[in-house]
Amino acid sequence: NAGVTQTPKFRVLKTGQSMTLLCAQDMNHEYMYWYRQDPGMGLRLIHYSVGEGTTAKGEVPDGYNVSRLKKQNFLLGLESAAPSQTSVYFCASSYTTIQLDPLGQYFGPGTRLTVT
Amino acid sequence: AQKVTQAQTEISVVEKEDVTLDCVYETRDTTYYLFWYKQPPSGELVFLIRRNSFDEQNEISGRYSWNFQKSTSSFNFTITASQVVDSAVYFCALSEVDYGGSQGNLIFGKGTKLSVKP
């Protein structure tokens, strides 16, 4: 099992450029999440999905879009990147029922994005 | 509203000292889970522990121990005889659970950076 993987690991964008971050999980998890981590802050939820074809906004959704066309993949899109979106992005996945797995959410290794 | 507060931004200790990282949470729910994660300099998030709201027993795992007190809404983490490898940012997080047993999103504290000097 690869667990949760994220592509790419690093990326530098210019302001106004677009890109898509890919998150993939092979654990058949229903729930998937995108977080961002900024210096001095914990992780903050951007968007999440409770199943294939569904998405919902988290705490900081502005400037991002997401899609969950396949159960194993959760894509995070930046249509017009801004310097304020420079951050480390973490994807996570989980079972629907927390009792099923004591670890709760499984995290990917992160994507470091710099917008200049 | 749900909230997790880690009041200690940075802590510096000398190797072999004991250190306690504080975590205070706010939630309206009676069913919830609390977590601690470690983020070493390499950047990945390492799961340390999960605790549910009905289990107030303290837990010990090697040099790590956790003290959960519902009366004070705290879930503190102690490292005994700290080592240089313990240097990392530590996050406390809260997850609420609905009546169907589905887990909610994780609410993270801002983290405590622990530096252990030789």
Tab-separated table of C-alpha atoms in Angstrom:
chain	number	residue	atom	x	y	z
A	1	ASN	CA	0.000	0.000	0.000
A	2	ALA	CA	1.334	3.396	-0.980
A	3	GLY	CA	-1.088	5.116	1.398
A	4	VAL	CA	-1.657	8.747	0.442
A	5	THR	CA	0.516	10.184	-2.304
A	6	GLN	CA	0.741	13.746	-3.565
A	7	THR	CA	1.972	15.065	-6.893
A	8	PRO	CA	4.056	17.173	-7.308
A	9	LYS	CA	6.286	17.469	-4.236
A	10	PHE	CA	7.498	20.972	-5.104
A	11	ARG	CA	6.350	23.639	-7.509
A	12	VAL	CA	7.111	27.265	-8.241
A	13	LEU	CA	4.440	29.312	-10.006
A	14	LYS	CA	4.256	32.847	-11.237
A	15	THR	CA	1.345	35.018	-10.172
A	16	GLY	CA	-1.647	34.338	-12.371
A	17	GLN	CA	-0.591	30.867	-13.463
A	18	SER	CA	-2.803	27.877	-12.826
A	19	MET	CA	-2.019	24.409	-11.597
A	20	THR	CA	-3.562	21.265	-10.182
A	21	LEU	CA	-2.332	19.276	-7.218
A	22	LEU	CA	-3.163	15.596	-7.278
A	23	CYS	CA	-3.860	13.478	-4.226
A	24	ALA	CA	-4.286	9.723	-4.533
A	25	GLN	CA	-5.082	7.092	-1.917
A	26	ASP	CA	-5.231	3.328	-2.220
A	27	MET	CA	-7.026	2.537	1.036
A	28	ASN	CA	-10.575	2.765	-0.333
A	29	HIS	CA	-11.289	5.707	1.970
A	30	GLU	CA	-14.509	7.616	1.491
A	31	TYR	CA	-13.362	10.933	2.953
A	32	MET	CA	-10.583	13.080	1.563
A	33	TYR	CA	-9.274	16.488	2.637
A	34	TRP	CA	-7.007	19.285	1.498
A	35	TYR	CA	-5.199	21.396	4.110
A	36	ARG	CA	-2.711	24.209	3.876
A	37	GLN	CA	0.019	24.915	6.389
A	38	ASP	CA	1.551	28.353	6.802
A	39	PRO	CA	4.393	29.360	9.133
A	40	GLY	CA	3.196	29.707	12.722
A	41	MET	CA	-0.184	28.235	11.873
A	42	GLY	CA	-1.563	24.794	12.214
A	43	LEU	CA	-3.111	23.071	9.257
A	44	ARG	CA	-6.240	24.731	7.962
A	45	LEU	CA	-8.872	22.924	5.936
A	46	ILE	CA	-9.396	24.160	2.378
A	47	HIS	CA	-11.939	21.731	0.948
A	48	TYR	CA	-13.017	18.210	1.671
A	49	SER	CA	-15.024	15.397	0.136
A	50	VAL	CA	-17.227	12.811	1.806
A	51	GLY	CA	-17.477	10.608	-1.261
A	52	GLU	CA	-16.977	10.332	-4.996
A	53	GLY	CA	-18.608	13.231	-6.791
A	54	THR	CA	-19.050	15.357	-3.656
A	55	THR	CA	-17.045	18.304	-2.362
A	56	ALA	CA	-17.516	20.870	0.369
A	57	LYS	CA	-15.802	24.039	1.553
A	58	GLY	CA	-13.582	24.113	4.567
A	59	GLU	CA	-12.211	27.014	6.549
A	60	VAL	CA	-10.155	28.709	3.803
A	61	PRO	CA	-11.666	27.795	0.389
A	62	ASP	CA	-11.238	31.076	-1.505
A	63	GLY	CA	-9.019	30.865	-4.568
A	64	TYR	CA	-9.207	27.073	-4.787
A	65	ASN	CA	-11.401	24.553	-6.515
A	66	VAL	CA	-11.546	20.799	-6.064
A	67	SER	CA	-12.902	17.752	-7.809
A	68	ARG	CA	-13.458	14.140	-6.782
A	69	LEU	CA	-14.308	12.341	-9.998
A	70	LYS	CA	-12.838	9.071	-8.789
A	71	LYS	CA	-12.984	7.752	-5.247
A	72	GLN	CA	-9.229	7.382	-5.009
A	73	ASN	CA	-8.314	10.841	-6.300
A	74	PHE	CA	-8.893	14.340	-4.957
A	75	LEU	CA	-7.661	17.248	-7.062
A	76	LEU	CA	-6.949	20.746	-5.810
A	77	GLY	CA	-6.881	23.485	-8.418
A	78	LEU	CA	-5.526	27.012	-8.354
A	79	GLU	CA	-7.001	28.912	-11.290
A	80	SER	CA	-4.973	32.094	-10.868
A	81	ALA	CA	-2.208	31.689	-8.335
A	82	ALA	CA	-1.426	34.509	-5.909
A	83	PRO	CA	1.574	34.988	-3.594
A	84	SER	CA	-0.792	34.481	-0.622
A	85	GLN	CA	-1.181	30.891	-1.772
A	86	THR	CA	2.472	30.144	-1.107
A	87	SER	CA	2.169	27.330	1.394
A	88	VAL	CA	2.642	23.660	2.074
A	89	TYR	CA	-0.379	21.661	1.026
A	90	PHE	CA	-1.328	18.410	2.703
A	91	CYS	CA	-3.856	15.905	1.511
A	92	ALA	CA	-5.465	13.408	3.885
A	93	SER	CA	-7.990	10.601	3.705
A	94	SER	CA	-10.038	8.602	6.186
A	95	TYR	CA	-12.796	6.076	6.631
A	96	THR	CA	-16.249	7.511	7.213
A	97	THR	CA	-16.439	6.089	10.699
A	98	ILE	CA	-13.644	7.095	13.006
A	99	GLN	CA	-13.988	3.971	15.084
A	100	LEU	CA	-12.818	1.903	12.125
A	101	ASP	CA	-9.289	3.124	12.362
A	102	PRO	CA	-7.533	4.522	15.409
A	103	LEU	CA	-5.272	6.696	13.288
A	104	GLY	CA	-8.189	8.793	12.043
A	105	GLN	CA	-6.826	10.657	9.047
A	106	TYR	CA	-3.883	9.503	6.935
A	107	PHE	CA	-1.732	12.314	5.580
A	108	GLY	CA	0.268	12.601	2.403
A	109	PRO	CA	3.862	13.888	2.409
A	110	GLY	CA	2.905	17.427	1.406
A	111	THR	CA	3.445	19.699	-1.612
A	112	ARG	CA	5.520	22.821	-1.187
A	113	LEU	CA	4.157	25.552	-3.468
A	114	THR	CA	5.788	28.916	-4.000
A	115	VAL	CA	4.028	31.665	-5.945
A	116	THR	CA	6.277	34.522	-7.043
B	1	ALA	CA	-17.162	26.786	18.175
B	2	GLN	CA	-14.378	24.269	17.993
B	3	LYS	CA	-10.950	25.526	18.826
B	4	VAL	CA	-7.576	24.147	19.811
B	5	THR	CA	-5.076	26.328	21.635
B	6	GLN	CA	-1.412	25.549	22.020
B	7	ALA	CA	-0.209	28.508	24.014
B	8	GLN	CA	3.479	27.591	23.831
B	9	THR	CA	4.844	28.716	20.495
B	10	GLU	CA	8.395	27.523	21.080
B	11	ILE	CA	10.120	25.557	23.809
B	12	SER	CA	13.818	24.928	24.150
B	13	VAL	CA	15.229	22.320	26.509
B	14	VAL	CA	18.496	20.547	27.063
B	15	GLU	CA	18.701	16.855	26.357
B	16	LYS	CA	17.407	14.601	29.151
B	17	GLU	CA	15.096	17.242	30.516
B	18	ASP	CA	11.391	16.470	30.767
B	19	VAL	CA	9.070	18.731	28.802
B	20	THR	CA	5.293	19.146	28.703
B	21	LEU	CA	3.425	20.533	25.727
B	22	ASP	CA	0.065	22.048	26.559
B	23	CYS	CA	-3.153	21.676	24.585
B	24	VAL	CA	-6.508	23.203	25.500
B	25	TYR	CA	-9.575	22.608	23.366
B	26	GLU	CA	-13.110	23.919	23.020
B	27	THR	CA	-16.061	21.942	21.708
B	28	ARG	CA	-19.798	21.798	22.253
B	29	ASP	CA	-19.994	18.084	21.568
B	30	THR	CA	-19.799	15.265	24.058
B	31	THR	CA	-18.277	12.870	21.518
B	32	TYR	CA	-14.975	13.912	20.042
B	33	TYR	CA	-11.433	12.741	19.432
B	34	LEU	CA	-8.157	14.381	20.276
B	35	PHE	CA	-4.890	13.798	18.451
B	36	TRP	CA	-1.237	14.643	18.681
B	37	TYR	CA	0.971	14.791	15.589
B	38	LYS	CA	4.695	15.312	15.250
B	39	GLN	CA	6.172	17.219	12.318
B	40	PRO	CA	9.949	16.730	12.157
B	41	PRO	CA	12.151	19.043	10.066
B	42	SER	CA	11.589	16.755	7.073
B	43	GLY	CA	8.006	18.023	6.993
B	44	GLU	CA	5.793	14.966	7.105
B	45	LEU	CA	3.083	14.568	9.727
B	46	VAL	CA	3.578	11.659	12.088
B	47	PHE	CA	0.597	10.385	14.048
B	48	LEU	CA	1.348	9.966	17.770
B	49	ILE	CA	-1.917	9.292	19.556
B	50	ARG	CA	-5.695	9.456	19.372
B	51	ARG	CA	-7.925	9.736	22.420
B	52	ASN	CA	-11.724	9.646	22.503
B	53	SER	CA	-13.754	11.818	24.826
B	54	PHE	CA	-14.997	8.892	26.906
B	55	ASP	CA	-11.582	7.610	27.829
B	56	GLU	CA	-9.808	9.780	30.373
B	57	GLN	CA	-7.134	7.278	31.215
B	58	ASN	CA	-3.661	8.624	30.891
B	59	GLU	CA	-1.483	6.882	28.360
B	60	ILE	CA	2.199	6.113	28.338
B	61	SER	CA	4.202	4.986	25.360
B	62	GLY	CA	7.896	4.738	26.080
B	63	ARG	CA	9.130	8.235	26.882
B	64	TYR	CA	5.829	9.792	25.789
B	65	SER	CA	2.812	10.251	28.015
B	66	TRP	CA	-0.489	12.027	27.637
B	67	ASN	CA	-2.720	13.536	30.309
B	68	PHE	CA	-6.358	14.003	29.262
B	69	GLN	CA	-8.517	16.024	31.647
B	70	LYS	CA	-12.056	16.812	30.549
B	71	SER	CA	-12.623	19.037	33.573
B	72	THR	CA	-10.072	21.494	32.225
B	73	SER	CA	-10.491	20.619	28.515
B	74	SER	CA	-6.828	19.798	28.268
B	75	PHE	CA	-4.829	17.085	26.560
B	76	ASN	CA	-1.201	17.638	27.507
B	77	PHE	CA	1.784	15.760	26.149
B	78	THR	CA	4.927	15.030	28.152
B	79	ILE	CA	8.245	13.813	26.835
B	80	THR	CA	10.437	12.317	29.510
B	81	ALA	CA	14.210	12.438	29.185
B	82	SER	CA	14.046	14.375	25.927
B	83	GLN	CA	16.403	13.595	23.066
B	84	VAL	CA	17.664	15.630	20.139
B	85	VAL	CA	15.519	13.517	17.817
B	86	ASP	CA	12.442	14.844	19.598
B	87	SER	CA	13.085	18.249	18.038
B	88	ALA	CA	10.019	18.949	15.909
B	89	VAL	CA	6.791	20.878	15.748
B	90	TYR	CA	4.020	19.162	17.658
B	91	PHE	CA	0.376	19.675	16.800
B	92	CYS	CA	-2.682	18.950	18.871
B	93	ALA	CA	-5.935	18.446	16.939
B	94	LEU	CA	-9.639	17.918	17.621
B	95	SER	CA	-12.160	15.951	15.592
B	96	GLU	CA	-15.854	15.931	16.351
B	97	VAL	CA	-18.023	12.929	15.545
B	98	ASP	CA	-21.647	12.949	14.479
B	99	TYR	CA	-24.231	10.600	15.885
B	100	GLY	CA	-23.761	8.255	12.957
B	101	GLY	CA	-20.171	7.788	13.940
B	102	SER	CA	-18.786	9.722	11.004
B	103	GLN	CA	-15.725	11.692	11.785
B	104	GLY	CA	-15.504	15.378	11.232
B	105	ASN	CA	-12.674	17.519	10.056
B	106	LEU	CA	-9.557	17.953	12.117
B	107	ILE	CA	-9.156	21.302	13.846
B	108	PHE	CA	-5.483	21.912	14.503
B	109	GLY	CA	-3.722	24.053	17.051
B	110	LYS	CA	-0.946	26.308	15.789
B	111	GLY	CA	1.712	23.934	17.002
B	112	THR	CA	4.579	24.067	19.473
B	113	LYS	CA	8.120	24.026	18.174
B	114	LEU	CA	10.309	21.960	20.456
B	115	SER	CA	14.071	22.305	20.251
B	116	VAL	CA	16.141	19.828	22.206
B	117	LYS	CA	19.769	20.841	22.509
B	118	PRO	CA	22.556	18.349	23.204
